[in-house]
Amino acid sequence: MKQQIKQEIQDFVKGEVLFSEPLKRHTSFQIGGPAEVLVIPRDIDDLQNLINYLYNHTISYQILGNGTNLLISDQGLSKVVIKMTNLFNWIKFKDTKVKVGSGAKLPVIAKKAAERGLSGLEFAAGLPASVGGAVIMNAGAGNLGSIGDLITQVKVISPTGKLKQYQRRELYFSYRKSNLQEKEEIILEVELELKPADKENVHNKIQELILKRKQTQPLTMPNAGSVFKNPPGDSAGRLIDQAGGKGLRVGGAQVSTKHANFIVNLGSASAQNVLDLICKVKKLVDDYFGVELETEIIYLD
Ligand code: EPU
């Protein structure tokens, strides 16, 4: 990217502009080379100005949420990376509906919903994702539900900087998929419909799910959640485990010994280590069960 472009971005953006920012600081895997430019917009106008500028200069960008489902290349990204978590992390309840900014974190929303005796988001209490990332990926937890089930409206900004609102009927969600993945739009806010329920029950359900995750997932080590999608009717974790994949290692990346569908960063893993380990695991499961696993985490390069 030309120096002049970087200078102009720094001059007009009101939020933070960082150059050569190590993306490992922004991903739960703690892996990823530098972003040539990383912008944390201050408000919607700031974001809109930036998108317009990038569009007019045909510069590509990458949106970053909470970075919990990502593997970023060791070479980093020679794009403008726009980090959304500090922007739009507000949460507003109205009756059984809740409107949230795309930077709000799922566990925070789930907890506030529980305090109001609203059910539906219990599954999300242990998913560290931002709303924007969760909606794009239709994040969920097993058969406990996924965020797409609750959505009534989504407000986005288009790659040309225009604001747009989608109604439920225009949106399609399936397992870890949404039609928002095809559009290069940035999610700004989301409205969810919840159900009135007994406060105590909602709270207890959340505690139970968080406890189960602590007991079964390697949450104390850097990771990016489930690495593979569950094949229909089965579980990637079970298949990898039974094929003998637990503990398999490439450099600093290891298949968790606690949950086989997690890869943990032992401290010095490169993105290449993780990619090589993913290949090994896929081959192992294919040789053993004849099942081709599909990755859930997103690789950015
Ligand atoms: N299993 C094994 N060995 C393992 C891991 C799991 O045999 O090493 C077995 C378990 O005993 C269980 C089955 O596999 O019978 C399913 O495992 P689990 O209940 O842990 O659920 P999962 O299908 O692996 C899904 C989501 C998780 C979510 C949990 C909540 C996917 C790909 N993963 O995991 O989501 O936390 O349910 O129960 O759908 C994520 O998406 O990042 C994520 C962590």
CSV table of C-alpha atoms and ligand atoms in Angstrom, one decimal:
chain,number,residue,atom,x,y,z
A,1,MET,CA,0.0,0.0,0.0
A,2,LYS,CA,1.3,3.4,-0.9
A,3,GLN,CA,2.6,5.6,1.9
A,4,GLN,CA,0.4,8.4,0.8
A,5,ILE,CA,-2.7,6.2,1.2
A,6,LYS,CA,-1.6,5.2,4.7
A,7,GLN,CA,-1.0,8.9,5.6
A,8,GLU,CA,-4.5,9.9,4.3
A,9,ILE,CA,-6.2,7.2,6.3
A,10,GLN,CA,-4.4,8.3,9.4
A,11,ASP,CA,-5.3,11.9,8.7
A,12,PHE,CA,-9.1,11.5,8.4
A,13,VAL,CA,-9.9,8.5,10.6
A,14,LYS,CA,-11.1,9.6,14.1
A,15,GLY,CA,-10.5,6.3,15.7
A,16,GLU,CA,-7.3,4.3,16.1
A,17,VAL,CA,-5.0,3.7,13.1
A,18,LEU,CA,-2.2,1.2,13.6
A,19,PHE,CA,0.5,0.2,11.1
A,20,SER,CA,2.2,-3.2,10.9
A,21,GLU,CA,0.0,-4.3,13.9
A,22,PRO,CA,0.6,-8.0,14.8
A,23,LEU,CA,-2.7,-9.7,14.3
A,24,LYS,CA,-1.8,-12.3,16.9
A,25,ARG,CA,-2.8,-9.7,19.4
A,26,HIS,CA,-6.3,-9.7,17.9
A,27,THR,CA,-7.0,-13.5,17.6
A,28,SER,CA,-7.9,-16.0,20.3
A,29,PHE,CA,-5.4,-18.4,18.7
A,30,GLN,CA,-2.7,-15.8,19.3
A,31,ILE,CA,-1.4,-16.5,15.8
A,32,GLY,CA,-1.1,-14.1,12.8
A,33,GLY,CA,1.4,-11.8,11.1
A,34,PRO,CA,1.0,-8.1,10.8
A,35,ALA,CA,-1.8,-6.1,9.3
A,36,GLU,CA,-0.4,-3.4,7.0
A,37,VAL,CA,-3.0,-1.1,8.4
A,38,LEU,CA,-5.5,-1.8,11.2
A,39,VAL,CA,-8.3,0.7,11.9
A,40,ILE,CA,-10.6,0.7,14.9
A,41,PRO,CA,-13.3,3.2,13.8
A,42,ARG,CA,-14.7,5.5,16.5
A,43,ASP,CA,-18.3,5.6,15.3
A,44,ILE,CA,-20.5,4.9,12.3
A,45,ASP,CA,-19.5,8.1,10.4
A,46,ASP,CA,-15.9,7.2,10.8
A,47,LEU,CA,-16.6,3.7,9.4
A,48,GLN,CA,-18.7,5.0,6.6
A,49,ASN,CA,-16.0,7.6,5.6
A,50,LEU,CA,-13.4,4.8,5.6
A,51,ILE,CA,-15.5,2.4,3.5
A,52,ASN,CA,-16.2,5.2,1.0
A,53,TYR,CA,-12.5,6.1,0.8
A,54,LEU,CA,-11.4,2.4,0.3
A,55,TYR,CA,-14.1,1.9,-2.3
A,56,ASN,CA,-13.0,5.1,-4.3
A,57,HIS,CA,-9.4,3.9,-4.1
A,58,THR,CA,-10.2,0.2,-4.8
A,59,ILE,CA,-8.4,-0.9,-1.7
A,60,SER,CA,-9.7,-4.2,-0.2
A,61,TYR,CA,-10.5,-4.5,3.5
A,62,GLN,CA,-11.0,-7.3,6.0
A,63,ILE,CA,-13.5,-7.0,8.9
A,64,LEU,CA,-12.3,-8.4,12.2
A,65,GLY,CA,-14.6,-9.1,15.1
A,66,ASN,CA,-13.4,-10.7,18.3
A,67,GLY,CA,-11.1,-13.0,16.3
A,68,THR,CA,-12.3,-16.2,17.9
A,69,ASN,CA,-12.9,-18.3,14.8
A,70,LEU,CA,-9.9,-17.3,12.7
A,71,LEU,CA,-6.5,-18.4,11.6
A,72,ILE,CA,-4.5,-15.6,10.1
A,73,SER,CA,-1.5,-16.3,7.9
A,74,ASP,CA,2.1,-15.8,9.2
A,75,GLN,CA,2.6,-13.3,6.4
A,76,GLY,CA,-0.2,-11.2,7.8
A,77,LEU,CA,-2.7,-9.2,5.7
A,78,SER,CA,-1.8,-6.5,3.2
A,79,LYS,CA,-5.2,-5.0,3.4
A,80,VAL,CA,-6.9,-2.5,5.6
A,81,VAL,CA,-8.1,-4.5,8.6
A,82,ILE,CA,-11.1,-3.0,10.3
A,83,LYS,CA,-11.7,-4.0,13.9
A,84,MET,CA,-15.3,-3.8,15.0
A,85,THR,CA,-15.4,-4.8,18.6
A,86,ASN,CA,-14.9,-1.4,20.2
A,87,LEU,CA,-17.5,0.1,17.8
A,88,PHE,CA,-21.1,-0.6,18.4
A,89,ASN,CA,-21.0,-2.8,21.5
A,90,TRP,CA,-24.2,-1.4,22.9
A,91,ILE,CA,-27.2,-3.6,23.9
A,92,LYS,CA,-30.8,-2.3,24.1
A,93,PHE,CA,-33.7,-4.4,25.3
A,94,LYS,CA,-37.3,-3.7,24.4
A,95,ASP,CA,-39.9,-6.2,25.6
A,96,THR,CA,-38.8,-9.6,24.3
A,97,LYS,CA,-36.5,-8.1,21.6
A,98,VAL,CA,-32.9,-7.0,22.0
A,99,LYS,CA,-31.0,-4.8,19.6
A,100,VAL,CA,-27.3,-5.1,19.7
A,101,GLY,CA,-24.3,-3.5,18.0
A,102,SER,CA,-22.2,-6.0,16.0
A,103,GLY,CA,-19.3,-5.5,18.3
A,104,ALA,CA,-21.1,-6.7,21.4
A,105,LYS,CA,-20.0,-10.0,22.8
A,106,LEU,CA,-22.4,-13.0,23.0
A,107,PRO,CA,-21.7,-13.9,26.6
A,108,VAL,CA,-22.5,-10.4,27.7
A,109,ILE,CA,-25.8,-10.3,25.9
A,110,ALA,CA,-26.7,-13.8,27.1
A,111,LYS,CA,-26.1,-12.7,30.7
A,112,LYS,CA,-28.1,-9.5,30.4
A,113,ALA,CA,-31.0,-11.5,28.8
A,114,ALA,CA,-30.9,-13.9,31.7
A,115,GLU,CA,-31.1,-11.0,34.2
A,116,ARG,CA,-34.3,-9.9,32.4
A,117,GLY,CA,-35.8,-13.4,32.3
A,118,LEU,CA,-35.4,-13.8,28.6
A,119,SER,CA,-34.5,-17.2,27.1
A,120,GLY,CA,-33.0,-18.2,23.8
A,121,LEU,CA,-29.4,-17.1,24.1
A,122,GLU,CA,-28.3,-19.6,26.8
A,123,PHE,CA,-26.2,-21.5,24.2
A,124,ALA,CA,-24.3,-18.4,23.5
A,125,ALA,CA,-23.1,-17.7,27.0
A,126,GLY,CA,-19.9,-19.6,26.5
A,127,LEU,CA,-19.1,-18.6,22.9
A,128,PRO,CA,-16.7,-15.7,23.0
A,129,ALA,CA,-17.6,-14.3,19.6
A,130,SER,CA,-18.8,-10.8,18.7
A,131,VAL,CA,-22.3,-10.6,17.3
A,132,GLY,CA,-21.2,-9.7,13.8
A,133,GLY,CA,-18.9,-12.7,13.5
A,134,ALA,CA,-21.5,-15.0,15.1
A,135,VAL,CA,-24.2,-13.9,12.7
A,136,ILE,CA,-22.0,-14.3,9.6
A,137,MET,CA,-21.1,-17.8,10.8
A,138,ASN,CA,-24.5,-18.6,12.3
A,139,ALA,CA,-22.6,-19.6,15.4
A,140,GLY,CA,-24.3,-22.2,17.6
A,141,ALA,CA,-23.6,-24.9,20.1
A,142,GLY,CA,-24.5,-28.5,19.2
A,143,ASN,CA,-28.2,-29.0,19.1
A,144,LEU,CA,-28.9,-26.2,21.6
A,145,GLY,CA,-29.6,-23.6,18.9
A,146,SER,CA,-27.8,-21.1,16.8
A,147,ILE,CA,-28.0,-17.3,16.5
A,148,GLY,CA,-29.7,-17.4,13.1
A,149,ASP,CA,-32.8,-18.9,14.8
A,150,LEU,CA,-33.3,-15.7,16.8
A,151,ILE,CA,-32.7,-13.0,14.2
A,152,THR,CA,-35.5,-10.6,13.1
A,153,GLN,CA,-33.4,-7.8,11.5
A,154,VAL,CA,-29.8,-7.1,10.5
A,155,LYS,CA,-28.5,-3.6,9.6
A,156,VAL,CA,-25.4,-3.5,7.4
A,157,ILE,CA,-23.2,-1.1,5.5
A,158,SER,CA,-22.5,-2.0,1.9
A,159,PRO,CA,-19.0,-2.0,0.3
A,160,THR,CA,-19.9,1.3,-1.3
A,161,GLY,CA,-20.8,2.8,2.1
A,162,LYS,CA,-24.6,2.6,2.0
A,163,LEU,CA,-26.7,1.6,4.9
A,164,LYS,CA,-29.2,-1.2,4.4
A,165,GLN,CA,-31.6,-3.2,6.6
A,166,TYR,CA,-32.5,-6.8,6.0
A,167,GLN,CA,-35.7,-8.4,7.3
A,168,ARG,CA,-35.8,-11.9,8.5
A,169,ARG,CA,-37.4,-13.2,5.3
A,170,GLU,CA,-34.3,-12.0,3.3
A,171,LEU,CA,-31.9,-13.9,5.4
A,172,TYR,CA,-31.0,-17.7,5.2
A,173,PHE,CA,-29.2,-19.6,7.9
A,174,SER,CA,-28.0,-23.2,8.0
A,175,TYR,CA,-25.3,-25.0,9.9
A,176,ARG,CA,-22.4,-22.5,10.2
A,177,LYS,CA,-23.7,-20.7,7.1
A,178,SER,CA,-25.7,-17.6,6.2
A,179,ASN,CA,-26.4,-15.8,3.0
A,180,LEU,CA,-24.6,-12.8,4.6
A,181,GLN,CA,-21.3,-14.7,3.9
A,182,GLU,CA,-21.8,-14.1,0.1
A,183,LYS,CA,-22.4,-10.3,0.5
A,184,GLU,CA,-19.4,-8.2,1.2
A,185,GLU,CA,-21.3,-6.1,3.7
A,186,ILE,CA,-20.4,-5.1,7.2
A,187,ILE,CA,-22.9,-6.0,10.0
A,188,LEU,CA,-23.7,-3.0,12.1
A,189,GLU,CA,-26.6,-4.1,14.3
A,190,VAL,CA,-28.8,-7.1,14.8
A,191,GLU,CA,-32.2,-7.5,16.4
A,192,LEU,CA,-33.0,-10.8,18.2
A,193,GLU,CA,-36.3,-12.1,19.4
A,194,LEU,CA,-36.2,-13.9,22.8
A,195,LYS,CA,-38.8,-15.6,24.9
A,196,PRO,CA,-40.0,-14.7,28.4
A,197,ALA,CA,-38.9,-17.4,30.8
A,198,ASP,CA,-38.1,-18.0,34.5
A,199,LYS,CA,-35.0,-16.0,35.4
A,200,GLU,CA,-33.7,-18.7,37.7
A,201,ASN,CA,-34.1,-21.4,35.0
A,202,VAL,CA,-32.3,-19.3,32.3
A,203,HIS,CA,-29.5,-18.6,34.7
A,204,ASN,CA,-29.1,-22.2,35.8
A,205,LYS,CA,-29.0,-23.4,32.1
A,206,ILE,CA,-26.2,-20.9,31.4
A,207,GLN,CA,-24.2,-22.1,34.4
A,208,GLU,CA,-24.7,-25.7,33.4
A,209,LEU,CA,-23.5,-25.0,29.8
A,210,ILE,CA,-20.5,-23.0,30.9
A,211,LEU,CA,-19.5,-25.7,33.4
A,212,LYS,CA,-19.8,-28.4,30.6
A,213,ARG,CA,-17.6,-26.3,28.4
A,214,LYS,CA,-15.0,-25.9,31.1
A,215,GLN,CA,-14.9,-29.6,31.7
A,216,THR,CA,-14.7,-30.7,28.1
A,217,GLN,CA,-12.9,-27.9,26.2
A,218,PRO,CA,-9.3,-26.6,26.5
A,219,LEU,CA,-10.4,-23.1,27.4
A,220,THR,CA,-7.3,-22.1,29.3
A,221,MET,CA,-5.1,-22.4,26.1
A,222,PRO,CA,-5.1,-20.2,23.0
A,223,ASN,CA,-7.5,-21.8,20.5
A,224,ALA,CA,-10.1,-20.9,17.9
A,225,GLY,CA,-13.0,-23.1,19.0
A,226,SER,CA,-14.1,-26.1,17.0
A,227,VAL,CA,-11.7,-26.5,14.1
A,228,PHE,CA,-14.0,-28.8,12.0
A,229,LYS,CA,-17.7,-28.7,11.3
A,230,ASN,CA,-19.5,-31.7,12.6
A,231,PRO,CA,-20.4,-34.1,9.7
A,232,PRO,CA,-24.1,-34.7,9.5
A,233,GLY,CA,-25.3,-36.9,12.3
A,234,ASP,CA,-21.8,-37.3,13.8
A,235,SER,CA,-19.2,-35.4,15.8
A,236,ALA,CA,-15.8,-34.3,14.4
A,237,GLY,CA,-14.4,-34.5,18.0
A,238,ARG,CA,-15.5,-38.1,18.4
A,239,LEU,CA,-14.1,-39.2,15.0
A,240,ILE,CA,-10.7,-37.5,15.5
A,241,ASP,CA,-10.5,-39.0,19.0
A,242,GLN,CA,-11.3,-42.5,17.9
A,243,ALA,CA,-8.9,-42.3,15.0
A,244,GLY,CA,-6.2,-41.6,17.6
A,245,GLY,CA,-5.7,-37.9,16.8
A,246,LYS,CA,-5.5,-36.5,20.3
A,247,GLY,CA,-2.1,-35.0,21.1
A,248,LEU,CA,-1.0,-35.0,17.5
A,249,ARG,CA,1.5,-32.2,17.0
A,250,VAL,CA,3.1,-30.0,14.4
A,251,GLY,CA,5.6,-27.5,15.9
A,252,GLY,CA,3.7,-25.5,18.5
A,253,ALA,CA,0.2,-26.6,17.4
A,254,GLN,CA,-1.4,-29.6,19.0
A,255,VAL,CA,-4.7,-31.4,18.8
A,256,SER,CA,-6.0,-30.9,22.3
A,257,THR,CA,-5.8,-33.9,24.6
A,258,LYS,CA,-9.1,-32.6,26.2
A,259,HIS,CA,-11.3,-32.2,23.1
A,260,ALA,CA,-10.1,-33.6,19.8
A,261,ASN,CA,-11.9,-30.9,17.7
A,262,PHE,CA,-9.8,-28.2,19.2
A,263,ILE,CA,-6.2,-27.3,18.2
A,264,VAL,CA,-4.3,-25.5,20.9
A,265,ASN,CA,-1.4,-23.1,20.5
A,266,LEU,CA,1.3,-24.4,22.9
A,267,GLY,CA,2.9,-21.0,22.8
A,268,SER,CA,4.9,-20.6,19.6
A,269,ALA,CA,2.6,-22.1,16.9
A,270,SER,CA,2.7,-20.6,13.5
A,271,ALA,CA,-0.3,-20.5,11.2
A,272,GLN,CA,1.6,-22.9,9.0
A,273,ASN,CA,1.9,-25.4,11.9
A,274,VAL,CA,-1.9,-25.2,12.3
A,275,LEU,CA,-2.5,-25.7,8.6
A,276,ASP,CA,-0.2,-28.7,8.5
A,277,LEU,CA,-1.8,-30.2,11.5
A,278,ILE,CA,-5.3,-29.7,10.0
A,279,CYS,CA,-4.1,-31.7,6.9
A,280,LYS,CA,-2.8,-34.5,9.1
A,281,VAL,CA,-6.0,-34.7,11.0
A,282,LYS,CA,-8.1,-34.7,7.9
A,283,LYS,CA,-6.0,-37.5,6.4
A,284,LEU,CA,-6.2,-39.5,9.6
A,285,VAL,CA,-10.0,-39.4,9.8
A,286,ASP,CA,-10.3,-40.0,6.1
A,287,ASP,CA,-8.0,-43.1,6.3
A,288,TYR,CA,-9.7,-44.4,9.4
A,289,PHE,CA,-13.4,-43.7,8.8
A,290,GLY,CA,-13.6,-42.6,5.1
A,291,VAL,CA,-15.1,-39.3,6.3
A,292,GLU,CA,-13.9,-36.0,4.8
A,293,LEU,CA,-13.9,-33.3,7.5
A,294,GLU,CA,-14.6,-29.7,6.6
A,295,THR,CA,-12.9,-26.9,8.5
A,296,GLU,CA,-15.0,-24.5,10.4
A,297,ILE,CA,-12.3,-21.9,11.3
A,298,ILE,CA,-11.7,-19.3,8.6
A,299,TYR,CA,-8.2,-19.0,7.2
A,300,LEU,CA,-7.2,-15.5,6.1
A,301,ASP,CA,-4.2,-14.7,4.0
B,1,EPU,N1,-16.2,-36.5,21.9
B,1,EPU,C1,-15.2,-37.4,22.0
B,1,EPU,N2,-13.9,-37.1,22.1
B,1,EPU,C2,-13.5,-35.8,22.0
B,1,EPU,C3,-14.5,-34.8,21.9
B,1,EPU,C4,-15.8,-35.1,21.8
B,1,EPU,O1,-15.5,-38.6,22.0
B,1,EPU,O2,-12.3,-35.5,22.1
B,1,EPU,C5,-17.6,-36.8,21.8
B,1,EPU,C6,-18.3,-36.4,23.1
B,1,EPU,O3,-18.2,-37.3,24.1
B,1,EPU,C7,-19.8,-36.2,22.6
B,1,EPU,C8,-19.6,-35.8,21.1
B,1,EPU,O4,-18.2,-36.2,20.7
B,1,EPU,O5,-20.4,-37.4,22.6
B,1,EPU,C9,-19.8,-34.3,20.9
B,1,EPU,O6,-18.9,-33.5,21.6
B,1,EPU,P1,-19.4,-32.2,22.3
B,1,EPU,O7,-20.5,-32.4,23.2
B,1,EPU,O8,-18.1,-31.6,22.9
B,1,EPU,O9,-19.9,-31.2,21.2
B,1,EPU,P2,-19.2,-30.8,19.8
B,1,EPU,O10,-20.2,-31.3,18.7
B,1,EPU,O11,-17.8,-31.3,19.7
B,1,EPU,C10,-20.4,-28.5,19.6
B,1,EPU,C11,-20.0,-27.2,19.0
B,1,EPU,C12,-19.2,-26.4,20.0
B,1,EPU,C13,-20.1,-26.2,21.2
B,1,EPU,C14,-20.5,-27.6,21.8
B,1,EPU,C15,-21.5,-27.3,23.0
B,1,EPU,C16,-19.6,-27.7,16.6
B,1,EPU,C17,-18.6,-28.0,15.5
B,1,EPU,N3,-19.1,-27.5,17.8
B,1,EPU,O12,-19.3,-29.3,19.9
B,1,EPU,O13,-19.0,-25.1,19.4
B,1,EPU,O14,-19.3,-25.5,22.2
B,1,EPU,O15,-21.2,-28.3,20.8
B,1,EPU,O16,-21.8,-28.5,23.5
B,1,EPU,O17,-20.8,-27.7,16.3
B,1,EPU,C18,-17.4,-23.8,18.2
B,1,EPU,O18,-18.3,-23.8,17.3
B,1,EPU,O19,-16.3,-23.2,18.1
B,1,EPU,C19,-17.7,-24.6,19.4
B,1,EPU,C20,-16.8,-24.7,20.4
